Short mmCIF file of C-alpha atoms in Angstrom, two decimals:
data_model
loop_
_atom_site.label_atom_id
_atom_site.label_comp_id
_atom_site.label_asym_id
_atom_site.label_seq_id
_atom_site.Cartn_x
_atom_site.Cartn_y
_atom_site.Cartn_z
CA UNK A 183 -23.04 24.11 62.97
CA UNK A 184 -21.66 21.15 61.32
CA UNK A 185 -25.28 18.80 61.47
CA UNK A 186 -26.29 21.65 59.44
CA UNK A 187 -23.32 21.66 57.15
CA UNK A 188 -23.53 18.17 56.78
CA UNK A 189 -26.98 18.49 55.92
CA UNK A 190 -27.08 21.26 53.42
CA UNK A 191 -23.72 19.54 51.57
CA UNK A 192 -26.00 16.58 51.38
CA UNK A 193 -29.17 17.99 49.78
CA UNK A 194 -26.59 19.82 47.55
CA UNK A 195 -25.12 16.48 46.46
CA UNK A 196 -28.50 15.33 45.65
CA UNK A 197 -29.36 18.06 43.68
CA UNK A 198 -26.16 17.67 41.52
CA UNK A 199 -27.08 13.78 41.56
CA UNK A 200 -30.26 14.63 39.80
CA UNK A 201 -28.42 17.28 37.13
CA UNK A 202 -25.85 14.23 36.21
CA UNK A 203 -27.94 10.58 36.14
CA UNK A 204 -31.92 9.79 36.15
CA UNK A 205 -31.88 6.60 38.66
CA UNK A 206 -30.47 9.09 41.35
CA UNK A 207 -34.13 9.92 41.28
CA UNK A 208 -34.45 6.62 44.14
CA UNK A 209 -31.91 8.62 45.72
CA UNK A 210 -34.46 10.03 48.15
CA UNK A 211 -37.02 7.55 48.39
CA UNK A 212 -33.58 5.50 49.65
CA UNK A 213 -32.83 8.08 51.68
CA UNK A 214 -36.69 8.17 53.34
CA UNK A 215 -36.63 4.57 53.64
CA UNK A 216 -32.96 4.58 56.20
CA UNK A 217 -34.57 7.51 58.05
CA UNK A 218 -37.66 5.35 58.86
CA UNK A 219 -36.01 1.77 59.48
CA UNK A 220 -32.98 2.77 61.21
CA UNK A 221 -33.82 6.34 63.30
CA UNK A 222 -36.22 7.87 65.83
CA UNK A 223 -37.84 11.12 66.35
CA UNK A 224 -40.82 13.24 65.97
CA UNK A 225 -42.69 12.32 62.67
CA UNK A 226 -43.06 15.71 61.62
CA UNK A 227 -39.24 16.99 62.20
CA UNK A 228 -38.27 13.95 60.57
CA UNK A 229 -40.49 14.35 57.27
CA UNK A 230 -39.90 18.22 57.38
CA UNK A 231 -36.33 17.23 56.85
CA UNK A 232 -37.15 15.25 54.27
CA UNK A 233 -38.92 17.38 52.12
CA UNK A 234 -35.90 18.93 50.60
CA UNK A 235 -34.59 15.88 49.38
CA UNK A 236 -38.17 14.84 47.81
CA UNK A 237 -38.22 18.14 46.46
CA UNK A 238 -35.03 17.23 44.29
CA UNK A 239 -36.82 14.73 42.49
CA UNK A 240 -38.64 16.71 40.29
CA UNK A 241 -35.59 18.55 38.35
CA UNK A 242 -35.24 15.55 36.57
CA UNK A 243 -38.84 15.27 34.99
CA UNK A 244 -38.57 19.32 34.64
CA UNK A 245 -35.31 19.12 32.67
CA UNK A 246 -36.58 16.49 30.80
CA UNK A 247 -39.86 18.10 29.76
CA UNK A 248 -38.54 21.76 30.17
CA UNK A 249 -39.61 24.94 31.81
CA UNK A 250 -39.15 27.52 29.41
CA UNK A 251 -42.75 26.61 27.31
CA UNK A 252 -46.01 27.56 27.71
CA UNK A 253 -48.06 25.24 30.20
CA UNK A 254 -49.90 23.94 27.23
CA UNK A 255 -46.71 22.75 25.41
CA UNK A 256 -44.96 21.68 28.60
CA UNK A 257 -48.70 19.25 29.03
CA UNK A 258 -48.34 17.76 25.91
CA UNK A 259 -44.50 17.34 26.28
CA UNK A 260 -45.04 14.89 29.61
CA UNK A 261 -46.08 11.87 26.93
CA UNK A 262 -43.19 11.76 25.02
CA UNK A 263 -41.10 12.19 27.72
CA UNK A 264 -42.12 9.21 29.20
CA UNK A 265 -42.68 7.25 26.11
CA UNK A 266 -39.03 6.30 25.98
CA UNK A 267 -37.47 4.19 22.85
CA UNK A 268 -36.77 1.23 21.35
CA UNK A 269 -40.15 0.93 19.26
CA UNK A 270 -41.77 -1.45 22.14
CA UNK A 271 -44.80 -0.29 24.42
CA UNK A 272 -44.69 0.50 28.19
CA UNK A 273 -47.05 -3.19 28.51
CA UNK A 274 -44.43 -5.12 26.97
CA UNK A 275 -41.32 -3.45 28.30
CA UNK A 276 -43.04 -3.63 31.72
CA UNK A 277 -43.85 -7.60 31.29
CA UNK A 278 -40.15 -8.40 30.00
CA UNK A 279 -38.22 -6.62 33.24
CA UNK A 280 -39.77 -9.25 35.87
CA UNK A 281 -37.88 -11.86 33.50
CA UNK A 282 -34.96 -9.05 33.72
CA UNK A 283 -34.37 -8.49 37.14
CA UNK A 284 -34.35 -12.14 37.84
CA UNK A 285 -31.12 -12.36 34.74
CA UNK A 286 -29.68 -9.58 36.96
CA UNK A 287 -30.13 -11.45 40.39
CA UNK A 288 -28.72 -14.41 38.94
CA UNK A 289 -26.12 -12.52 37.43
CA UNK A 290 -25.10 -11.30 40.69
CA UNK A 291 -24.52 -14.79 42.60
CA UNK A 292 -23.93 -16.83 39.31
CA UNK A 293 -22.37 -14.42 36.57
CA UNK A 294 -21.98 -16.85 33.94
CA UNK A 295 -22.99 -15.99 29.98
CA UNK A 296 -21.95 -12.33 30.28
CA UNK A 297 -22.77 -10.50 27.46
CA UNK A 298 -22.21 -6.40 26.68
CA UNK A 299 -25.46 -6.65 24.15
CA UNK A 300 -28.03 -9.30 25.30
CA UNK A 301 -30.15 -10.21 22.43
CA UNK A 302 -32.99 -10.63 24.60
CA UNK A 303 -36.36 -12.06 24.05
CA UNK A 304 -39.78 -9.32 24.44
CA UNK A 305 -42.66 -10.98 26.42
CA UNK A 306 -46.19 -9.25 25.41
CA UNK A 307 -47.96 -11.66 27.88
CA UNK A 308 -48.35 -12.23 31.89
CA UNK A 309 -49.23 -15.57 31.31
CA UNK A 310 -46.14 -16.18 29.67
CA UNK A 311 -44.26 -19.03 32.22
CA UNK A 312 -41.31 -17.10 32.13
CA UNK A 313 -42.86 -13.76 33.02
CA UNK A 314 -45.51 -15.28 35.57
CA UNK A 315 -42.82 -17.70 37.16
CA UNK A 316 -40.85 -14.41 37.43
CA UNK A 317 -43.17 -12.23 38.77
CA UNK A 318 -43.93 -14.97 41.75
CA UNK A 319 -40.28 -15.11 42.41
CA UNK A 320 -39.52 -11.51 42.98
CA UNK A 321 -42.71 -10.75 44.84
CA UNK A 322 -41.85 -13.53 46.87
CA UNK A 323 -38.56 -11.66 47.61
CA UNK A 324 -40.07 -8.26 48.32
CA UNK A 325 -42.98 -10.08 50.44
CA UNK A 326 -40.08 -11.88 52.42
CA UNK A 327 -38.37 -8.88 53.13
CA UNK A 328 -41.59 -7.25 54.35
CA UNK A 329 -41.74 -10.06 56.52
CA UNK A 330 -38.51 -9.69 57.72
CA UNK A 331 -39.35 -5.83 58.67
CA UNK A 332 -41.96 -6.70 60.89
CA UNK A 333 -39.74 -9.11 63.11
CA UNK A 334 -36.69 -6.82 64.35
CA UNK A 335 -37.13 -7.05 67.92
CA UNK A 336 -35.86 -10.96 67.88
CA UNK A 337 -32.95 -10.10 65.38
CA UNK A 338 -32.31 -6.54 65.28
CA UNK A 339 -30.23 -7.31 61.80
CA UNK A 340 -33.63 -8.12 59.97
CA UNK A 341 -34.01 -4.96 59.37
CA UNK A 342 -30.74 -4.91 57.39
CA UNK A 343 -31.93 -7.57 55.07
CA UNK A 344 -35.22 -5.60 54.66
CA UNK A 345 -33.31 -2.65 54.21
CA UNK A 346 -30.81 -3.93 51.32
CA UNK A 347 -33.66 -5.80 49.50
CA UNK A 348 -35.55 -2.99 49.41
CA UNK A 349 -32.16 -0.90 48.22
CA UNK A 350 -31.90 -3.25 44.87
CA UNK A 351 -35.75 -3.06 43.85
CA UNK A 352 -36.14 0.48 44.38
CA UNK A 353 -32.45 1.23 42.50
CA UNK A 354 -33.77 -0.50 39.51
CA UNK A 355 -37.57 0.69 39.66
CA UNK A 356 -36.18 3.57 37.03
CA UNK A 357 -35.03 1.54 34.16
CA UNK A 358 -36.78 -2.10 35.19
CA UNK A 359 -40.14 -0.30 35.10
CA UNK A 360 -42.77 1.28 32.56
CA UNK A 361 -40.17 3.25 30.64
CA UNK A 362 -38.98 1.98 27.76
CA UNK A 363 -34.86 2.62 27.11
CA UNK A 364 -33.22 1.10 24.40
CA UNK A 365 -31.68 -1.70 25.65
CA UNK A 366 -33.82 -3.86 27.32
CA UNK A 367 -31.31 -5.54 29.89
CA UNK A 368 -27.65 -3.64 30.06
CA UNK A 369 -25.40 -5.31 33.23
CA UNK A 370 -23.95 -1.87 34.33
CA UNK A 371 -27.90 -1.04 35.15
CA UNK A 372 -27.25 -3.82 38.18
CA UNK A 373 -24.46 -1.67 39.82
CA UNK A 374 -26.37 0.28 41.92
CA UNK A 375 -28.64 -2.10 43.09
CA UNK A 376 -26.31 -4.83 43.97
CA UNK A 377 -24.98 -2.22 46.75
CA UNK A 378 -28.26 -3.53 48.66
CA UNK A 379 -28.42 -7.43 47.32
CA UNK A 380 -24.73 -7.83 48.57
CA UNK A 381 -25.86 -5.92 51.49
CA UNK A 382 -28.71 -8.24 52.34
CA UNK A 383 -26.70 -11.36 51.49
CA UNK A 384 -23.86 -10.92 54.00
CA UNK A 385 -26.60 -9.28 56.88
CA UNK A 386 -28.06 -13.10 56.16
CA UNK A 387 -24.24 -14.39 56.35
CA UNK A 388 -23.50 -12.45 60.20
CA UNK A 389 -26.70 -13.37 60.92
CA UNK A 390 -26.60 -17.30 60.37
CA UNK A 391 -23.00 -17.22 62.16
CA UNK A 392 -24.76 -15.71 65.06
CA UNK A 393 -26.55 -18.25 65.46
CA UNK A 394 -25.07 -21.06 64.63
CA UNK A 395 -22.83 -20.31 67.63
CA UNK A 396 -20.12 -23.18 67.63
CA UNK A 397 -16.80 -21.72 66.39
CA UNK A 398 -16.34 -24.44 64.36
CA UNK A 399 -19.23 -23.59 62.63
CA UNK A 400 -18.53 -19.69 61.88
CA UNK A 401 -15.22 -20.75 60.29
CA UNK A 402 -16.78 -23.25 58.20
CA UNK A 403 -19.03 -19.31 57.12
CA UNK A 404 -16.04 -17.94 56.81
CA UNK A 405 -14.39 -20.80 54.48
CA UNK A 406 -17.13 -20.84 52.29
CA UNK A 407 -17.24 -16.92 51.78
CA UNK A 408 -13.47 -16.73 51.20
CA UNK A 409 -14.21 -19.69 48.53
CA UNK A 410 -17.00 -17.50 47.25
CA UNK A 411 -14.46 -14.52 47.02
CA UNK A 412 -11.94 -16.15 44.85
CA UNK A 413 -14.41 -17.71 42.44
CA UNK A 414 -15.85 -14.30 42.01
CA UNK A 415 -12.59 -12.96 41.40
CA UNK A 416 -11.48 -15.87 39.11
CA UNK A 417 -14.57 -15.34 36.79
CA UNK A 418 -13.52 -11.79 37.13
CA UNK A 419 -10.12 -12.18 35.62
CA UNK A 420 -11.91 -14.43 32.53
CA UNK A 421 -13.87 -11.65 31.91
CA UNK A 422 -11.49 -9.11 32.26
CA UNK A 423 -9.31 -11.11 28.96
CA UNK A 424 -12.28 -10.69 26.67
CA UNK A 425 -12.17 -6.81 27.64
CA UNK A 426 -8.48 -6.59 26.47
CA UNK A 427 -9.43 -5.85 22.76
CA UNK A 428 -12.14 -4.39 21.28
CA UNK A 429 -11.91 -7.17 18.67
CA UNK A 430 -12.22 -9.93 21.49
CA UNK A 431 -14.99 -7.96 23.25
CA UNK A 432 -17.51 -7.87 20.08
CA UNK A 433 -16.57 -11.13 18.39
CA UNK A 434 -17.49 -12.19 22.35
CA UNK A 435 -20.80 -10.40 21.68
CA UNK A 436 -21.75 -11.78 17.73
CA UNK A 437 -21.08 -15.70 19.76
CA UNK A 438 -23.43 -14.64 22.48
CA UNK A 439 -25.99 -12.76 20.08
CA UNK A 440 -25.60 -13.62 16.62
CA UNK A 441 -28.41 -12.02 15.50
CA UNK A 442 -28.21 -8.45 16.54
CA UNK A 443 -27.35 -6.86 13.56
CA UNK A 444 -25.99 -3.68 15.92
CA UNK A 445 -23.14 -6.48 17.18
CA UNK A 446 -22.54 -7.21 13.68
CA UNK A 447 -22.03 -3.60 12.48
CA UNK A 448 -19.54 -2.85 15.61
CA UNK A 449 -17.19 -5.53 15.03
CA UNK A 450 -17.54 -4.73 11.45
CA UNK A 451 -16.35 -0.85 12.51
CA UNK A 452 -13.26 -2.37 14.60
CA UNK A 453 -12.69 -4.58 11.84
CA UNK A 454 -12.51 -1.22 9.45
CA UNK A 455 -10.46 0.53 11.86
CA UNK A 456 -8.04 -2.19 12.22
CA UNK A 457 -7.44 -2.41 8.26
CA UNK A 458 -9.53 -5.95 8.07
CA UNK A 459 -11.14 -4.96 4.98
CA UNK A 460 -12.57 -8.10 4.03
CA UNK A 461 -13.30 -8.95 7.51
CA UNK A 462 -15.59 -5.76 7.80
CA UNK A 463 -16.96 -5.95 4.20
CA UNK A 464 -18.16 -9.39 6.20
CA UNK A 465 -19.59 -8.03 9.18
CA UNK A 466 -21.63 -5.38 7.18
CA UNK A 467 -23.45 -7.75 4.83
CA UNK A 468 -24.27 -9.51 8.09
CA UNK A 469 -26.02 -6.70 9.50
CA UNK A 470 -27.42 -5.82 6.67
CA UNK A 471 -28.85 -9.01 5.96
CA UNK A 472 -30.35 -8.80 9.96
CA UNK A 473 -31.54 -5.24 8.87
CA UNK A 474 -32.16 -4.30 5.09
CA UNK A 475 -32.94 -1.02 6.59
CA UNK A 476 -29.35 -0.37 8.38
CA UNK A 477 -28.26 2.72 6.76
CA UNK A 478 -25.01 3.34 8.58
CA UNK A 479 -24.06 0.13 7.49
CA UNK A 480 -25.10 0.88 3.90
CA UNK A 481 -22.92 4.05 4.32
CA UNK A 482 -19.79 2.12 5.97
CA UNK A 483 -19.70 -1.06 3.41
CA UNK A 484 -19.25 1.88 0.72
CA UNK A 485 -16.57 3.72 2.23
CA UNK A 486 -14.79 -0.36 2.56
CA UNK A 487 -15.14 -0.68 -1.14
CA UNK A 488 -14.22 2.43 -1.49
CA UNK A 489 -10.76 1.92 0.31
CA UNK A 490 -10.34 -1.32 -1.21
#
């Protein structure tokens, strides 16, 4: 009785998964991929318990296309849908993510230059070093970890590395793929995924302590991951100060990305709502001067002068 309750509170929680973000759409291909690496059964029992959870994936294309249109309409509706935003085609925005997911991997073990609003370059191109070197490193990753799959029976935590590589590139397949979004590269989109890169990393870590076997070796591991740990948490607390105002955080981001006229306008709106007149009359002609076209910041300048 309680497998089953276990089981139906879990397709449940995938279902309301689905109703609240879009990436929990990997949530069953994740889900699929455990069953198959890490349990044994009959292939048909196992899919057939399965299917439910697949099954959840498509309320989030229906909700996003709707239901309550005529076939035609609902047809026609799949295009835009998909199209996403951001004025940049599904080529480019496809070519720029390899260069992406490597920022977030070396975000991850090096996160240095953080930024809330990366002003960050759009690659039309393969050829393009940067997206062609890219591209080589990740496949290399995902090739690696295939790799590592097929040799479990030596080192039966192979499969763990496999398993949390696998975890970060499908995580980020729904916003680091042929979707456009607005921002092209946003650091809370690494969240998820870094579940299975840390994951990975410290299934390598065990795994090298294993078999280094000298004590004195494994606490030389251990020293070195305790070191890592309070670097991490250092950089942490240096981030955390430019979070402790929203004046801090944006003039952080104008430094970092001087020419995004959307960085410009925000600071100029904390500015406004801190009584810097001048300072936002400033931030506005900025933006607008980045974007002739900015109409909110047409709007806002006004309502300064206005004040003054």
């Amino acid at each position: 009785m309680i497998p089953l309750l276990l089981y139906l509170t879990s397709i449940l929680s995938a279902i309301l998964a689905m109703k609240t973000k879009e990436n929990a759409l990997t949530l069953p291909i994740v889900i699929a991929l455990y069953e198959f690496l890490f349990f044994k059964g009959t292939l048909g029992k196992r899919i057939l318990y399965l299917i439910p959870f697949l099954l959840t994936m498509l309320i989030i294309p229906i909700s996003l296309i709707g239901i309550d249109k005529p076939v035609g309409e609902i047809i026609s509706g799949i295009e835009p849908a998909t199209r996403g935003y951001g004025g940049i085609s599904r080529q480019d925005y496809l070519l720029t993510q390899f260069k992406v997911v490597v920022t977030y991997i070396r975000l991850l073990f090096l996160p240095i230059n953080q930024n809330l609003v990366y002003d960050y370059p759009v690659y039309d191109s393969f050829l393009t070093p940067q997206v062609f070197l890219s591209f080589l490193f990740l496949l290399s990753i995902f090739v690696f970890a295939f790799y590592l799959l097929l040799r479990p029976k030596s080192y039966p935590v192979l499969r763990f590395i496999s398993f949390g590589v696998f975890w970060f590139f499908i995580a980020l397949s729904v916003e680091s793929s042929i979707i456009p979004i607005p921002m092209i590269i946003n650091e809370y989109r690494v969240y998820l995924p870094s579940v299975g890169a840390f994951f990975a990393f410290m299934s390598g870590v065990f795994l090298l302590a294993e078999r280094l076997k000298s004590k004195k070796a494994q606490t030389y591991v251990l020293s070195l991951l305790v070191l890592i740990s309070i670097a991490l948490s250092s950089v942490t607390y240096a981030r955390n100060t430019v979070w402790k105002s929203s004046i801090s955080l944006w003039e952080d981001v104008i430094k970092k990305s001087p020419h995004r006229a959307d960085a410009h306008y925000n600071l100029g709106i904390v500015y406004h709502e801190k009584g810097l007149l001048d300072n936002a009359i400033e931030q506005y002609q900025i933006a607008l001067r980045l974007r002739p076209d900015y109409a909110k910041a047409y709007y806002n300048i006004g309502v300064v002068y206005d004040k003054k």
